Short mmCIF file of N, CA and C in Angstrom, two decimals:
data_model
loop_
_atom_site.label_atom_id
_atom_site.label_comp_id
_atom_site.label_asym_id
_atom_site.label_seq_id
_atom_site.Cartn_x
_atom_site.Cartn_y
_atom_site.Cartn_z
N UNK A 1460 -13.84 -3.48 -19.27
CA UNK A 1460 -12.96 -4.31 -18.48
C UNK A 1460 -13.10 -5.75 -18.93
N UNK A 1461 -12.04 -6.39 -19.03
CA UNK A 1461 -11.87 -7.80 -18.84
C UNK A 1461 -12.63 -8.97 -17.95
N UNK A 1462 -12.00 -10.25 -18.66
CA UNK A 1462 -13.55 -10.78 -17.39
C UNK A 1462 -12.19 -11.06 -16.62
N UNK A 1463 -10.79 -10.82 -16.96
CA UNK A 1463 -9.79 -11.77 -16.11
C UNK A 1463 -9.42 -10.01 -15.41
N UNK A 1464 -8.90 -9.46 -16.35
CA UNK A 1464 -7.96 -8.19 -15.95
C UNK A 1464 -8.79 -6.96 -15.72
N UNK A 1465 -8.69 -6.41 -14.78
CA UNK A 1465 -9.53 -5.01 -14.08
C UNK A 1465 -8.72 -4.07 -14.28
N UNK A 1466 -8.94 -2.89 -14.74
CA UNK A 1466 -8.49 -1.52 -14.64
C UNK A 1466 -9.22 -0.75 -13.12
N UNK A 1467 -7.95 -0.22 -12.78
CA UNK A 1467 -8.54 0.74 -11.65
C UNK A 1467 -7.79 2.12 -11.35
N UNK A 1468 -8.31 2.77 -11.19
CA UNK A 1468 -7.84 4.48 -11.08
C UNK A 1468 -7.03 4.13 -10.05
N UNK A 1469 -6.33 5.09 -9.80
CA UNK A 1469 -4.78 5.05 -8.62
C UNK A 1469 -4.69 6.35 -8.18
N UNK A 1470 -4.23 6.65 -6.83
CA UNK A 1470 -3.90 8.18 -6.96
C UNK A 1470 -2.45 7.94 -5.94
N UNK A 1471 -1.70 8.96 -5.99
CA UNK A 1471 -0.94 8.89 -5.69
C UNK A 1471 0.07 10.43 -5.70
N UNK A 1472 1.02 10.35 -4.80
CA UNK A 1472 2.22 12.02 -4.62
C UNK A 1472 3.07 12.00 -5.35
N UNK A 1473 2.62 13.47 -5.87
CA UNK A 1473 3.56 13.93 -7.18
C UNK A 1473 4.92 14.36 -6.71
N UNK A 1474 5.02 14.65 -5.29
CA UNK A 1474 6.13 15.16 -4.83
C UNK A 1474 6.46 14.81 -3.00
N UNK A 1475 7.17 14.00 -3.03
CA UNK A 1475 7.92 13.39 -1.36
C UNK A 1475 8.11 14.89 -0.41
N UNK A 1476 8.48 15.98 -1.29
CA UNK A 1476 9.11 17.09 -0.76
C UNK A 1476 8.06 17.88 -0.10
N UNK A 1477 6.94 17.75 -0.85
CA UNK A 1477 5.76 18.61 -0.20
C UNK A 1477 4.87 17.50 0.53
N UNK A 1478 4.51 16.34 1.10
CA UNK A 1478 5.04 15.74 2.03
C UNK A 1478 5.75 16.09 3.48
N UNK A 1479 6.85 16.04 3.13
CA UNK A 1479 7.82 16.62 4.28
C UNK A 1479 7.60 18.19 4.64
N UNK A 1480 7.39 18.91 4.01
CA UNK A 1480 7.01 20.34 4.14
C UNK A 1480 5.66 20.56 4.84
N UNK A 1481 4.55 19.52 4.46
CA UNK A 1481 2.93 19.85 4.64
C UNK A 1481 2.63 19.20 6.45
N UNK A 1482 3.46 17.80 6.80
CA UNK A 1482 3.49 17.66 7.87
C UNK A 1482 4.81 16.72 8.52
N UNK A 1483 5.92 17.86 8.58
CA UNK A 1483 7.62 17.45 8.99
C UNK A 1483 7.51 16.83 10.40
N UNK A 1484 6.65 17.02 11.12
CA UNK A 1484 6.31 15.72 12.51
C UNK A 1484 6.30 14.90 12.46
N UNK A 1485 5.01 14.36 11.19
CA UNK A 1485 4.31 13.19 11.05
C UNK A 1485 5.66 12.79 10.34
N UNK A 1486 6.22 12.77 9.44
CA UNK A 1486 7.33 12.70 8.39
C UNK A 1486 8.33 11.95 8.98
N UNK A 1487 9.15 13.16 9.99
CA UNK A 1487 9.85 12.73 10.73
C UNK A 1487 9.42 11.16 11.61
N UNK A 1488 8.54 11.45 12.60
CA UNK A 1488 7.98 10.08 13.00
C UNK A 1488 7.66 8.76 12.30
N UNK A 1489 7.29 9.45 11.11
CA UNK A 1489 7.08 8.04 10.09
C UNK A 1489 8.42 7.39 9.32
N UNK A 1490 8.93 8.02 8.93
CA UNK A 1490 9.90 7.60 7.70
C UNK A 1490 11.99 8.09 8.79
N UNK A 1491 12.07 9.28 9.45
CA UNK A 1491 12.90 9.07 9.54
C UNK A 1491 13.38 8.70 11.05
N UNK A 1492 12.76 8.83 12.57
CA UNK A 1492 12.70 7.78 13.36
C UNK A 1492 12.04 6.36 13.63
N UNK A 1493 11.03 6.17 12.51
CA UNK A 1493 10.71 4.41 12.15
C UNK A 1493 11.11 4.51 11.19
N UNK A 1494 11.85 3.02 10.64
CA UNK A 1494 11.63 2.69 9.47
C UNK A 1494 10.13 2.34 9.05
N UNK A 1495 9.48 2.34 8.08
CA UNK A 1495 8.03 1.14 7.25
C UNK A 1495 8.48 -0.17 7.79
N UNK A 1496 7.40 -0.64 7.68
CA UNK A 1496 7.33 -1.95 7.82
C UNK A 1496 6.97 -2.69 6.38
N UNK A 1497 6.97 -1.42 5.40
CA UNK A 1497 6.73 -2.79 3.86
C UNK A 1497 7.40 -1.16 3.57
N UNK A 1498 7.37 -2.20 2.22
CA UNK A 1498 8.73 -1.48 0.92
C UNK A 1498 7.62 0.04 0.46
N UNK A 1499 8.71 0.76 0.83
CA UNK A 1499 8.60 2.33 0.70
C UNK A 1499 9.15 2.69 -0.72
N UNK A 1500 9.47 2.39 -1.63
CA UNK A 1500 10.42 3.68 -2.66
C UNK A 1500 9.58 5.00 -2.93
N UNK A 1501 8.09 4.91 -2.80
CA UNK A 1501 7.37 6.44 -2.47
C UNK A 1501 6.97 6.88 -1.43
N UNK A 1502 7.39 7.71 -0.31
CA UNK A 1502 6.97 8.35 0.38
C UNK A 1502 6.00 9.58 0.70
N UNK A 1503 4.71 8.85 0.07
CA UNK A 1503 3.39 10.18 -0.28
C UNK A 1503 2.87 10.43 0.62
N UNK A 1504 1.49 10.64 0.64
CA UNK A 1504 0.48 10.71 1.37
C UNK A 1504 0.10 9.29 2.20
N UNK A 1505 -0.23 8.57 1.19
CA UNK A 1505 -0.93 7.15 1.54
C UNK A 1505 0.04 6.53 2.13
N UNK A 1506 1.32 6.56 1.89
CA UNK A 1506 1.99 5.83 2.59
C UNK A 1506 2.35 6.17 4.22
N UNK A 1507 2.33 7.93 3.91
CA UNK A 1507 2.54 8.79 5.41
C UNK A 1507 1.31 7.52 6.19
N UNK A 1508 0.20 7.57 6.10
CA UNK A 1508 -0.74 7.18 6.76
C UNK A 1508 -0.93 5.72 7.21
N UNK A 1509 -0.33 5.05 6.23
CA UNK A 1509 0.10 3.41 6.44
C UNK A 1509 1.05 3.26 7.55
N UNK A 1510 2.43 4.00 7.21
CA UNK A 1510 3.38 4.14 8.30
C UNK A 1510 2.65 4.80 9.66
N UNK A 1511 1.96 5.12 9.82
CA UNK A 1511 1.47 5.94 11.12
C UNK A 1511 0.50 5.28 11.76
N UNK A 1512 -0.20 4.65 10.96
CA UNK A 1512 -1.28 3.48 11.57
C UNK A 1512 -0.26 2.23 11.89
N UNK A 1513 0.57 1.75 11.12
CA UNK A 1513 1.59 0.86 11.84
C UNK A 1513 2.46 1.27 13.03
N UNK A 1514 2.37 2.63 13.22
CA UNK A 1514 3.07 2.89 14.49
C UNK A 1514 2.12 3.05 15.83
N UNK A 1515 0.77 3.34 14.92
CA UNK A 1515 -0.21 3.11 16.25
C UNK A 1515 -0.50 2.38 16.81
N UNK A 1516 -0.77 1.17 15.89
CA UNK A 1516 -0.92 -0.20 16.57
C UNK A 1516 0.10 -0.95 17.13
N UNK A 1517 1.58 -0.82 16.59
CA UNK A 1517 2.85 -1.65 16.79
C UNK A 1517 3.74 -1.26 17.33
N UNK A 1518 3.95 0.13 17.52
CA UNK A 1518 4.45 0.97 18.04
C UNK A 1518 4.61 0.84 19.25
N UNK A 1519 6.47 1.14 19.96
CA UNK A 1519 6.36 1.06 21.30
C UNK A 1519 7.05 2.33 22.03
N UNK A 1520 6.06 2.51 23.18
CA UNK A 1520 6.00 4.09 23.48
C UNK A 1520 6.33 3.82 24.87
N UNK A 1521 7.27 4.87 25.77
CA UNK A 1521 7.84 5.06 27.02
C UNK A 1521 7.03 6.39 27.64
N UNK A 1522 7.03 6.37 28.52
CA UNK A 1522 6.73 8.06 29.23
C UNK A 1522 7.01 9.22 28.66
N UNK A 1523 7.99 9.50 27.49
CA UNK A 1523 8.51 10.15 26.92
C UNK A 1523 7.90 10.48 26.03
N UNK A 1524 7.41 9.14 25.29
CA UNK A 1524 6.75 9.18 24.19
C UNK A 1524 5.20 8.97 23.74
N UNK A 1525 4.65 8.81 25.30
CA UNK A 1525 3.15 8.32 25.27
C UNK A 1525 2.41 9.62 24.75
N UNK A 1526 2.55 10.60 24.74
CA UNK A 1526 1.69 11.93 24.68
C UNK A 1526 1.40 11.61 22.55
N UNK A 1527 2.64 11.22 22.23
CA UNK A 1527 2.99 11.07 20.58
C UNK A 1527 1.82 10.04 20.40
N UNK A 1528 1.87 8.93 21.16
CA UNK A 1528 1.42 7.86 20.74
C UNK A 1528 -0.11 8.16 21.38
N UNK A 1529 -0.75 8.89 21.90
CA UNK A 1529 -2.19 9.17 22.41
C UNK A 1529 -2.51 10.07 21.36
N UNK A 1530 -1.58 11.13 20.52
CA UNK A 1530 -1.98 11.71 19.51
C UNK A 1530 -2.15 10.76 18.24
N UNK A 1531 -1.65 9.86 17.93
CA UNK A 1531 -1.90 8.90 17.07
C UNK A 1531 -2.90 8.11 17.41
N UNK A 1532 -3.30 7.51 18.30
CA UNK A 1532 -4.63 6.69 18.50
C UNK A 1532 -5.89 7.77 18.05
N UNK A 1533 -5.50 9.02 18.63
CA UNK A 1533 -6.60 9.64 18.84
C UNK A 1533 -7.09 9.90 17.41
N UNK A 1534 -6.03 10.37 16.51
CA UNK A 1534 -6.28 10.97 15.20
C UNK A 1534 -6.29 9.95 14.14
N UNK A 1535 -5.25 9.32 14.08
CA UNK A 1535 -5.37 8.21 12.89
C UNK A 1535 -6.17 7.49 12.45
N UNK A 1536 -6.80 6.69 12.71
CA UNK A 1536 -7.70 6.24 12.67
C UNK A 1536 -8.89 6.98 11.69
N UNK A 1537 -8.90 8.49 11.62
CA UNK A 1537 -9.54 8.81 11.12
C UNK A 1537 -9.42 9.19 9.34
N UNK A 1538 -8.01 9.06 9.56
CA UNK A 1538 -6.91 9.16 8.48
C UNK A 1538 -7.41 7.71 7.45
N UNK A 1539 -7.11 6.62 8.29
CA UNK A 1539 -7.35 5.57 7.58
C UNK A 1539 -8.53 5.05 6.93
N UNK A 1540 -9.36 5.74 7.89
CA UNK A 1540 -11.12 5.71 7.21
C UNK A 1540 -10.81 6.33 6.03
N UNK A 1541 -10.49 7.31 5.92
CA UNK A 1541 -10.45 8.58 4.98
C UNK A 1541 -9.72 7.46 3.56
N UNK A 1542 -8.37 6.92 3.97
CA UNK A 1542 -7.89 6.38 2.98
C UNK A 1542 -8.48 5.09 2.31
N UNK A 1543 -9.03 4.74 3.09
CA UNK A 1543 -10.04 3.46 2.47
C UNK A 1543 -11.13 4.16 1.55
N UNK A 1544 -11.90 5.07 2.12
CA UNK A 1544 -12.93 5.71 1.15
C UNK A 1544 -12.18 5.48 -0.08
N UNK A 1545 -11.15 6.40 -0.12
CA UNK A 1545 -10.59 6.97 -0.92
C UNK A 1545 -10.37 5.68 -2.28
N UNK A 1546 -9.70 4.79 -1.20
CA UNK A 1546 -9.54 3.55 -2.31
C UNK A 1546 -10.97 3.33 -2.83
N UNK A 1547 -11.88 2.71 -2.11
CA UNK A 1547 -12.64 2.85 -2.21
C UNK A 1547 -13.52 3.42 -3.49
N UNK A 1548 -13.32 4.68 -3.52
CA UNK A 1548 -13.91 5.49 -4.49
C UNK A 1548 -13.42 4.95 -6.02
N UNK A 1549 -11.85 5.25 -5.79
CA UNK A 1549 -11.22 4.31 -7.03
C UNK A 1549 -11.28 3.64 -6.81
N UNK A 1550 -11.57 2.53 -6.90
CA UNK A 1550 -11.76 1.53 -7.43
C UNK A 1550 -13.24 1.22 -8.23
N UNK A 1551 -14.03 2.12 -7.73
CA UNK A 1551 -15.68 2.46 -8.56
C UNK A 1551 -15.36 3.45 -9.73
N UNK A 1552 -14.44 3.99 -9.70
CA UNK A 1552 -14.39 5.32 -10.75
C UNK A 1552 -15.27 6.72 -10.52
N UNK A 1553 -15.36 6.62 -8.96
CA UNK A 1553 -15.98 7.65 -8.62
C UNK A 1553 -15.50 8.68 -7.94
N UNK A 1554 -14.71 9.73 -9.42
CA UNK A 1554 -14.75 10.65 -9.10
C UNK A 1554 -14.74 11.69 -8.17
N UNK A 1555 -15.86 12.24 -7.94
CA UNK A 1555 -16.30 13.11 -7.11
C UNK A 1555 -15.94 12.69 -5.79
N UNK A 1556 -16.41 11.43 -4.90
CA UNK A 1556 -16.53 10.48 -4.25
C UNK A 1556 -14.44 10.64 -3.54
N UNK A 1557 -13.47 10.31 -4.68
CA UNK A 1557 -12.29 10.12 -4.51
C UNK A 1557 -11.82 11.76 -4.17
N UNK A 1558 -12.38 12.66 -4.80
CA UNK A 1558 -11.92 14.12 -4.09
C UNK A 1558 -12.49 13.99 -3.18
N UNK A 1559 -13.43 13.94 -2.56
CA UNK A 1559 -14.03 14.71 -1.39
C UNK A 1559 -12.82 13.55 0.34
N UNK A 1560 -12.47 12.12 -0.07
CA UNK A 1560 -11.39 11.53 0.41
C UNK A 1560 -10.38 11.83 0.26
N UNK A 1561 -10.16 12.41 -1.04
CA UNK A 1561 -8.79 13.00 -0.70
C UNK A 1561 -8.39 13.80 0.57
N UNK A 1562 -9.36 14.94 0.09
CA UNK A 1562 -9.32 16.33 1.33
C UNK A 1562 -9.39 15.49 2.65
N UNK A 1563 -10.49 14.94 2.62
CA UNK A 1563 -10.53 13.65 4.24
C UNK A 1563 -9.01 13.60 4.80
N UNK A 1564 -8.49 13.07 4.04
CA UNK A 1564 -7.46 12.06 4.16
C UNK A 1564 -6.29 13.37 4.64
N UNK A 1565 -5.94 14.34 3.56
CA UNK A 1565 -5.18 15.39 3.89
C UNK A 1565 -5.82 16.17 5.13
N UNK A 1566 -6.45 16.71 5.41
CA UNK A 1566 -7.45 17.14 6.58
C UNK A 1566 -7.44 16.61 8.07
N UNK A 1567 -7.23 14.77 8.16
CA UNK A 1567 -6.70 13.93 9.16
C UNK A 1567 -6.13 14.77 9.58
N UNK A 1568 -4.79 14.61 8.05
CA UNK A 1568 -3.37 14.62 8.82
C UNK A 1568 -3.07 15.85 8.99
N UNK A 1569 -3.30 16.65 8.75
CA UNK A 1569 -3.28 18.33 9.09
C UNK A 1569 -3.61 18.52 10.37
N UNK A 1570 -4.89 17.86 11.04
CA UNK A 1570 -5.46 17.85 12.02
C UNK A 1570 -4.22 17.13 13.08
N UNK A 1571 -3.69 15.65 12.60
CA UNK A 1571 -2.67 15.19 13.26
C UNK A 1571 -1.41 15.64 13.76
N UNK A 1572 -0.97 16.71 12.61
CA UNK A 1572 0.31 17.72 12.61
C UNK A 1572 0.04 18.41 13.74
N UNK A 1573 -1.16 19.17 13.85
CA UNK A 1573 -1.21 20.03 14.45
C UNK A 1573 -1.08 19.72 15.90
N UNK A 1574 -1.82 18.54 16.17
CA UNK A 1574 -1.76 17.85 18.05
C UNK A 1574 -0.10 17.65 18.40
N UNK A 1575 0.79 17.31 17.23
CA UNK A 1575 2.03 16.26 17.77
C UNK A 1575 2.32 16.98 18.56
N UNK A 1576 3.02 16.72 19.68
CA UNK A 1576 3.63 17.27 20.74
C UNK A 1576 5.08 17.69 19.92
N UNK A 1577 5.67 18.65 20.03
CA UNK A 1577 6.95 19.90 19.50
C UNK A 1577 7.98 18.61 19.80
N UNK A 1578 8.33 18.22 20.55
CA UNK A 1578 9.32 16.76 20.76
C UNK A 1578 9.41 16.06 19.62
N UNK A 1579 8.38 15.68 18.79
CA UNK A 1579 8.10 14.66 17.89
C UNK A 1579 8.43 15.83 16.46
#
């Protein structure tokens, strides 16, 4: 590496479609009843989780919608740990370290899919 310019590993979704297929709740809630709050042209993983932590914190919820938004406090959060590791890891070049966050990270949100209330 450079003393000015850093190389760093990246990971990122090979496919938006499996995404929408793996958790169409979270999906739906993230991308097609919110818009992002920063520039989307990929809709992966990492971003599912960015959008969902911005809806946890910023997010505004009615009686209707509080059950959605208690499943997001409850779960996310754990998502985002997961995605920091993850950065985290890349950015050390560690490997091993960046799989075992991956699964984290997918695992959250699997976990998250599964709570949403059928409404959402």
């Amino acid at each position: 590496m450079g003393r000015t310019l850093a190389i760093r590993v990246q990971a990122s979704t090979s496919s938006e479609d499996e995404v929408r297929r793996r958790w169409p709740r979270l999906w739906n809630l993230a991308f097609e009843e919110h818009q992002p709050a920063f520039p989307c042209p990929m809709r992966g993983v990492l971003e599912l989780v960015q959008a969902l932590d911005d809806l946890r914190q910023f997010g505004r919820w009615d009686a209707r919608t509080g059950e959605v938004a208690a499943v997001l406090q409850k779960g996310v959060p754990t998502a985002v740990a997961a995605r920091r590791q993850l950065e985290d890891a890349l950015s050390r070049w560690d490997v091993y370290a960046a799989l075992a966050a991956t699964d984290a990270v997918e695992d959250a949100l699997d976990l998250v899919e599964r709570q949403m209330p059928r409404m959402a």
